Amino acid sequence: DAGVIQSPRHEVTEMGQEVTLRCKPISGHNSLFWYRQTMMRGLELLIYFNNNVPIDDSGMPEDRFSAKMPNASFSTLKIQPSEPRDSAVYFCASSPGPNQPQHFGDGTRLSIL
Amino acid sequence: AQSVSQHNHHVILSEAASLELGCNYSYGGTVNLFWYVQYPGQHLQLLLKYFSGDPLVKGIKGFEAEFIKSKFSFNLRKPSVQWSDTAEYFCAVNARNYGQNFVFGPGTRLSVLP
């Protein structure tokens, strides 16, 4: 039973570069969430999708961040251009439906130098 | 808007001690409540959830939580902690009228000394 799959697990890149994080939700789950976790700010919801449609992106910090969900089995979170303050662990989660518990992926640890 | 507070930033206990982690939320409507655990270097995992019914909810690994509606609280308890319970614990609230928008608390780090 595959869980939420994220790639890459670790990413180290220089500031100014484009970063793309990928997520494959659990099959059959209709909702997908992107979170960012830092020591200073804790766990922050960036955006979530229902049936591939972005519902609330109010947590996206600025225009450098964008997220897409072209189909039910794949989503990307892109940062362009990246900055050192974007360094964090980015989690993707999915859930079967409204108000149901979320299942988290292992996260992508992003370091921007 | 919803918000979630957790009483303690860091709790240190010895093995076999009893645990209670506080969680309070602000929202006057109907809520779903969750506790998640994050072991060092791992992703968040669901410990237990409350949707309706018996306000005392039992979860995995001997954890339980009690929903007290009048206090807007959902405290997590375990009668006897183990070293393996060392982790960060997150309370989360989903206000049903807000759809899928979960709000997580800031987390409480639990360190259990052997």
Short mmCIF file of N, CA and C in Angstrom, two decimals, chain A:
data_model
loop_
_atom_site.label_atom_id
_atom_site.label_comp_id
_atom_site.label_asym_id
_atom_site.label_seq_id
_atom_site.Cartn_x
_atom_site.Cartn_y
_atom_site.Cartn_z
N ASP A 1 0.86 -1.18 0.00
CA ASP A 1 0.00 0.00 0.00
C ASP A 1 0.90 1.24 0.00
N ALA A 2 1.10 1.83 -1.16
CA ALA A 2 2.00 2.96 -1.27
C ALA A 2 1.37 4.17 -0.60
N GLY A 3 2.19 4.90 0.13
CA GLY A 3 1.71 6.13 0.73
C GLY A 3 1.93 7.28 -0.22
N VAL A 4 1.96 8.47 0.34
CA VAL A 4 2.23 9.67 -0.45
C VAL A 4 3.73 9.66 -0.78
N ILE A 5 4.04 9.85 -2.04
CA ILE A 5 5.43 9.77 -2.48
C ILE A 5 5.91 11.14 -2.91
N GLN A 6 7.00 11.59 -2.30
CA GLN A 6 7.57 12.88 -2.66
C GLN A 6 8.97 12.69 -3.22
N SER A 7 9.32 13.57 -4.13
CA SER A 7 10.69 13.57 -4.64
C SER A 7 11.10 15.00 -4.98
N PRO A 8 12.39 15.32 -4.86
CA PRO A 8 13.42 14.47 -4.25
C PRO A 8 13.30 14.47 -2.73
N ARG A 9 14.05 13.65 -2.04
CA ARG A 9 14.06 13.66 -0.57
C ARG A 9 14.89 14.83 -0.06
N HIS A 10 15.95 15.12 -0.78
CA HIS A 10 16.81 16.25 -0.42
C HIS A 10 17.15 17.03 -1.67
N GLU A 11 17.24 18.35 -1.51
CA GLU A 11 17.62 19.20 -2.63
C GLU A 11 18.48 20.32 -2.08
N VAL A 12 19.66 20.45 -2.66
CA VAL A 12 20.54 21.55 -2.30
C VAL A 12 20.85 22.31 -3.58
N THR A 13 20.58 23.60 -3.56
CA THR A 13 20.82 24.37 -4.77
C THR A 13 21.20 25.79 -4.40
N GLU A 14 21.69 26.52 -5.38
CA GLU A 14 22.10 27.90 -5.13
C GLU A 14 20.93 28.86 -5.33
N MET A 15 20.98 29.94 -4.60
CA MET A 15 19.91 30.91 -4.71
C MET A 15 19.79 31.40 -6.15
N GLY A 16 18.55 31.67 -6.54
CA GLY A 16 18.29 32.12 -7.90
C GLY A 16 17.88 30.99 -8.83
N GLN A 17 18.18 29.76 -8.44
CA GLN A 17 17.81 28.62 -9.27
C GLN A 17 16.34 28.26 -9.10
N GLU A 18 15.79 27.63 -10.10
CA GLU A 18 14.42 27.12 -10.02
C GLU A 18 14.43 25.77 -9.31
N VAL A 19 13.47 25.60 -8.43
CA VAL A 19 13.33 24.34 -7.68
C VAL A 19 11.95 23.77 -7.95
N THR A 20 11.88 22.48 -8.25
CA THR A 20 10.59 21.82 -8.45
C THR A 20 10.49 20.62 -7.54
N LEU A 21 9.47 20.63 -6.72
CA LEU A 21 9.19 19.52 -5.80
C LEU A 21 7.99 18.75 -6.33
N ARG A 22 8.03 17.44 -6.18
CA ARG A 22 7.01 16.60 -6.79
C ARG A 22 6.29 15.76 -5.74
N CYS A 23 5.05 15.46 -6.04
CA CYS A 23 4.23 14.68 -5.10
C CYS A 23 3.28 13.78 -5.86
N LYS A 24 3.22 12.54 -5.41
CA LYS A 24 2.21 11.60 -5.92
C LYS A 24 1.31 11.23 -4.75
N PRO A 25 0.04 11.62 -4.77
CA PRO A 25 -0.85 11.31 -3.65
C PRO A 25 -1.23 9.84 -3.65
N ILE A 26 -1.88 9.42 -2.57
CA ILE A 26 -2.41 8.07 -2.49
C ILE A 26 -3.54 7.92 -3.51
N SER A 27 -3.52 6.83 -4.23
CA SER A 27 -4.54 6.60 -5.26
C SER A 27 -5.93 6.64 -4.65
N GLY A 28 -6.81 7.39 -5.28
CA GLY A 28 -8.17 7.50 -4.79
C GLY A 28 -8.42 8.67 -3.87
N HIS A 29 -7.35 9.30 -3.41
CA HIS A 29 -7.51 10.49 -2.56
C HIS A 29 -7.82 11.69 -3.43
N ASN A 30 -8.82 12.46 -3.02
CA ASN A 30 -9.30 13.57 -3.82
C ASN A 30 -8.69 14.92 -3.44
N SER A 31 -8.03 14.96 -2.29
CA SER A 31 -7.49 16.23 -1.83
C SER A 31 -5.99 16.12 -1.63
N LEU A 32 -5.30 17.19 -1.98
CA LEU A 32 -3.85 17.22 -1.86
C LEU A 32 -3.43 18.55 -1.24
N PHE A 33 -2.46 18.47 -0.34
CA PHE A 33 -2.02 19.63 0.43
C PHE A 33 -0.49 19.77 0.33
N TRP A 34 -0.02 20.99 0.27
CA TRP A 34 1.41 21.27 0.38
C TRP A 34 1.64 22.09 1.66
N TYR A 35 2.61 21.63 2.47
CA TYR A 35 2.99 22.31 3.70
C TYR A 35 4.47 22.64 3.68
N ARG A 36 4.84 23.65 4.46
CA ARG A 36 6.23 23.98 4.69
C ARG A 36 6.48 23.94 6.19
N GLN A 37 7.58 23.33 6.60
CA GLN A 37 7.90 23.23 8.02
C GLN A 37 9.27 23.82 8.28
N THR A 38 9.32 24.78 9.20
CA THR A 38 10.59 25.37 9.65
C THR A 38 10.57 25.45 11.17
N MET A 39 11.76 25.59 11.73
CA MET A 39 11.84 25.73 13.19
C MET A 39 11.12 26.99 13.64
N MET A 40 11.28 28.05 12.88
CA MET A 40 10.75 29.34 13.32
C MET A 40 9.23 29.42 13.19
N ARG A 41 8.68 28.88 12.12
CA ARG A 41 7.27 29.09 11.81
C ARG A 41 6.42 27.84 11.95
N GLY A 42 7.06 26.69 12.27
CA GLY A 42 6.28 25.47 12.42
C GLY A 42 5.77 24.97 11.09
N LEU A 43 4.60 24.34 11.13
CA LEU A 43 4.00 23.75 9.95
C LEU A 43 2.99 24.71 9.34
N GLU A 44 3.22 25.11 8.11
CA GLU A 44 2.35 26.08 7.45
C GLU A 44 1.71 25.44 6.22
N LEU A 45 0.41 25.60 6.09
CA LEU A 45 -0.27 25.15 4.88
C LEU A 45 -0.03 26.17 3.77
N LEU A 46 0.48 25.70 2.66
CA LEU A 46 0.75 26.60 1.53
C LEU A 46 -0.44 26.65 0.59
N ILE A 47 -0.94 25.49 0.19
CA ILE A 47 -2.02 25.42 -0.78
C ILE A 47 -2.67 24.05 -0.68
N TYR A 48 -3.97 23.97 -1.03
CA TYR A 48 -4.53 22.64 -1.18
C TYR A 48 -5.45 22.59 -2.39
N PHE A 49 -5.57 21.37 -2.92
CA PHE A 49 -6.36 21.08 -4.11
C PHE A 49 -7.49 20.11 -3.74
N ASN A 50 -8.63 20.30 -4.34
CA ASN A 50 -9.72 19.31 -4.32
C ASN A 50 -9.99 18.91 -5.76
N ASN A 51 -9.93 17.61 -6.04
CA ASN A 51 -10.18 17.14 -7.40
C ASN A 51 -9.37 17.93 -8.43
N ASN A 52 -8.10 18.12 -8.12
CA ASN A 52 -7.11 18.76 -9.00
C ASN A 52 -7.28 20.27 -9.12
N VAL A 53 -8.24 20.85 -8.44
CA VAL A 53 -8.49 22.29 -8.53
C VAL A 53 -7.94 22.99 -7.28
N PRO A 54 -7.13 24.03 -7.45
CA PRO A 54 -6.64 24.75 -6.26
C PRO A 54 -7.80 25.46 -5.56
N ILE A 55 -7.94 25.21 -4.27
CA ILE A 55 -9.06 25.76 -3.50
C ILE A 55 -8.61 26.97 -2.68
N ASP A 56 -7.47 26.84 -2.04
CA ASP A 56 -7.01 27.92 -1.17
C ASP A 56 -5.49 28.01 -1.28
N ASP A 57 -5.01 29.09 -1.87
CA ASP A 57 -3.57 29.28 -1.98
C ASP A 57 -3.12 30.47 -1.15
N SER A 58 -3.90 30.82 -0.16
CA SER A 58 -3.58 32.00 0.64
C SER A 58 -2.30 31.83 1.45
N GLY A 59 -1.88 30.60 1.62
CA GLY A 59 -0.65 30.36 2.37
C GLY A 59 0.61 30.44 1.54
N MET A 60 0.47 30.56 0.25
CA MET A 60 1.65 30.67 -0.61
C MET A 60 2.34 32.00 -0.31
N PRO A 61 3.62 31.94 0.07
CA PRO A 61 4.26 33.15 0.60
C PRO A 61 4.36 34.30 -0.39
N GLU A 62 4.63 34.04 -1.62
CA GLU A 62 4.75 35.11 -2.61
C GLU A 62 4.72 34.53 -4.01
N ASP A 63 4.80 35.43 -4.98
CA ASP A 63 4.63 35.00 -6.37
C ASP A 63 5.73 34.06 -6.85
N ARG A 64 6.81 33.98 -6.14
CA ARG A 64 7.88 33.07 -6.55
C ARG A 64 7.44 31.61 -6.41
N PHE A 65 6.39 31.39 -5.63
CA PHE A 65 5.88 30.05 -5.40
C PHE A 65 4.68 29.79 -6.29
N SER A 66 4.67 28.61 -6.92
CA SER A 66 3.50 28.21 -7.69
C SER A 66 3.31 26.71 -7.54
N ALA A 67 2.06 26.27 -7.62
CA ALA A 67 1.75 24.84 -7.50
C ALA A 67 0.76 24.46 -8.57
N LYS A 68 0.92 23.23 -9.08
CA LYS A 68 0.02 22.73 -10.10
C LYS A 68 -0.37 21.31 -9.76
N MET A 69 -1.52 20.91 -10.28
CA MET A 69 -1.95 19.52 -10.16
C MET A 69 -2.59 19.15 -11.49
N PRO A 70 -1.79 18.74 -12.46
CA PRO A 70 -2.31 18.48 -13.80
C PRO A 70 -3.23 17.27 -13.88
N ASN A 71 -3.08 16.33 -12.94
CA ASN A 71 -3.99 15.18 -12.89
C ASN A 71 -4.07 14.66 -11.46
N ALA A 72 -4.89 13.67 -11.26
CA ALA A 72 -5.19 13.20 -9.90
C ALA A 72 -4.02 12.50 -9.23
N SER A 73 -2.97 12.20 -9.99
CA SER A 73 -1.88 11.42 -9.41
C SER A 73 -0.56 12.18 -9.36
N PHE A 74 -0.60 13.49 -9.55
CA PHE A 74 0.66 14.21 -9.60
C PHE A 74 0.47 15.69 -9.30
N SER A 75 1.38 16.22 -8.49
CA SER A 75 1.37 17.65 -8.21
C SER A 75 2.81 18.14 -8.10
N THR A 76 3.01 19.40 -8.44
CA THR A 76 4.33 20.02 -8.30
C THR A 76 4.22 21.32 -7.52
N LEU A 77 5.27 21.61 -6.80
CA LEU A 77 5.43 22.91 -6.13
C LEU A 77 6.73 23.49 -6.66
N LYS A 78 6.64 24.68 -7.25
CA LYS A 78 7.80 25.27 -7.89
C LYS A 78 8.16 26.58 -7.20
N ILE A 79 9.45 26.80 -7.05
CA ILE A 79 9.96 28.06 -6.51
C ILE A 79 10.93 28.63 -7.55
N GLN A 80 10.63 29.83 -8.00
CA GLN A 80 11.46 30.45 -9.02
C GLN A 80 11.38 31.97 -8.91
N PRO A 81 12.48 32.66 -8.61
CA PRO A 81 13.78 32.13 -8.22
C PRO A 81 13.82 31.77 -6.73
N SER A 82 14.64 30.83 -6.36
CA SER A 82 14.73 30.42 -4.96
C SER A 82 15.61 31.37 -4.17
N GLU A 83 15.34 31.45 -2.86
CA GLU A 83 16.11 32.29 -1.95
C GLU A 83 16.47 31.48 -0.71
N PRO A 84 17.53 31.88 -0.02
CA PRO A 84 17.94 31.12 1.19
C PRO A 84 16.82 30.96 2.22
N ARG A 85 15.94 31.95 2.33
CA ARG A 85 14.87 31.85 3.33
C ARG A 85 13.79 30.84 2.95
N ASP A 86 13.90 30.27 1.76
CA ASP A 86 12.97 29.20 1.36
C ASP A 86 13.42 27.85 1.90
N SER A 87 14.59 27.80 2.50
CA SER A 87 15.09 26.53 3.06
C SER A 87 14.14 26.02 4.12
N ALA A 88 13.70 24.78 3.99
CA ALA A 88 12.69 24.21 4.88
C ALA A 88 12.47 22.76 4.47
N VAL A 89 11.61 22.07 5.22
CA VAL A 89 11.12 20.77 4.78
C VAL A 89 9.72 20.99 4.22
N TYR A 90 9.50 20.53 3.01
CA TYR A 90 8.22 20.69 2.34
C TYR A 90 7.51 19.34 2.34
N PHE A 91 6.32 19.32 2.92
CA PHE A 91 5.54 18.09 2.98
C PHE A 91 4.35 18.19 2.04
N CYS A 92 4.06 17.06 1.43
CA CYS A 92 2.83 16.89 0.67
C CYS A 92 1.96 15.92 1.45
N ALA A 93 0.65 16.15 1.45
CA ALA A 93 -0.28 15.25 2.13
C ALA A 93 -1.50 15.06 1.24
N SER A 94 -2.17 13.93 1.41
CA SER A 94 -3.42 13.73 0.68
C SER A 94 -4.46 13.15 1.63
N SER A 95 -5.71 13.32 1.28
CA SER A 95 -6.80 12.77 2.08
C SER A 95 -7.90 12.27 1.15
N PRO A 96 -8.70 11.31 1.65
CA PRO A 96 -9.72 10.70 0.78
C PRO A 96 -10.86 11.64 0.42
N GLY A 97 -11.14 12.59 1.30
CA GLY A 97 -12.26 13.46 1.04
C GLY A 97 -12.36 14.55 2.08
N PRO A 98 -13.44 15.32 2.02
CA PRO A 98 -13.59 16.45 2.94
C PRO A 98 -13.48 16.05 4.40
N ASN A 99 -12.72 16.80 5.14
CA ASN A 99 -12.60 16.65 6.59
C ASN A 99 -11.96 15.34 7.05
N GLN A 100 -11.41 14.58 6.13
CA GLN A 100 -10.78 13.31 6.50
C GLN A 100 -9.31 13.52 6.89
N PRO A 101 -8.76 12.63 7.72
CA PRO A 101 -7.35 12.79 8.11
C PRO A 101 -6.43 12.79 6.91
N GLN A 102 -5.35 13.52 7.05
CA GLN A 102 -4.37 13.62 5.97
C GLN A 102 -3.25 12.61 6.17
N HIS A 103 -2.76 12.10 5.06
CA HIS A 103 -1.63 11.19 5.05
C HIS A 103 -0.45 11.95 4.46
N PHE A 104 0.64 11.98 5.21
CA PHE A 104 1.78 12.79 4.81
C PHE A 104 2.86 11.97 4.10
N GLY A 105 3.53 12.62 3.16
CA GLY A 105 4.72 12.04 2.57
C GLY A 105 5.92 12.26 3.46
N ASP A 106 7.06 11.75 3.04
CA ASP A 106 8.28 11.83 3.84
C ASP A 106 8.93 13.21 3.78
N GLY A 107 8.46 14.06 2.89
CA GLY A 107 8.99 15.42 2.84
C GLY A 107 10.19 15.56 1.93
N THR A 108 10.41 16.80 1.49
CA THR A 108 11.62 17.17 0.76
C THR A 108 12.36 18.20 1.60
N ARG A 109 13.58 17.88 1.96
CA ARG A 109 14.40 18.84 2.71
C ARG A 109 15.13 19.71 1.72
N LEU A 110 14.77 20.97 1.68
CA LEU A 110 15.30 21.91 0.70
C LEU A 110 16.28 22.88 1.36
N SER A 111 17.46 22.97 0.79
CA SER A 111 18.47 23.91 1.28
C SER A 111 18.88 24.81 0.14
N ILE A 112 18.69 26.10 0.33
CA ILE A 112 19.07 27.08 -0.69
C ILE A 112 20.30 27.82 -0.16
N LEU A 113 21.38 27.72 -0.89
CA LEU A 113 22.65 28.31 -0.44
C LEU A 113 22.81 29.74 -0.92
#
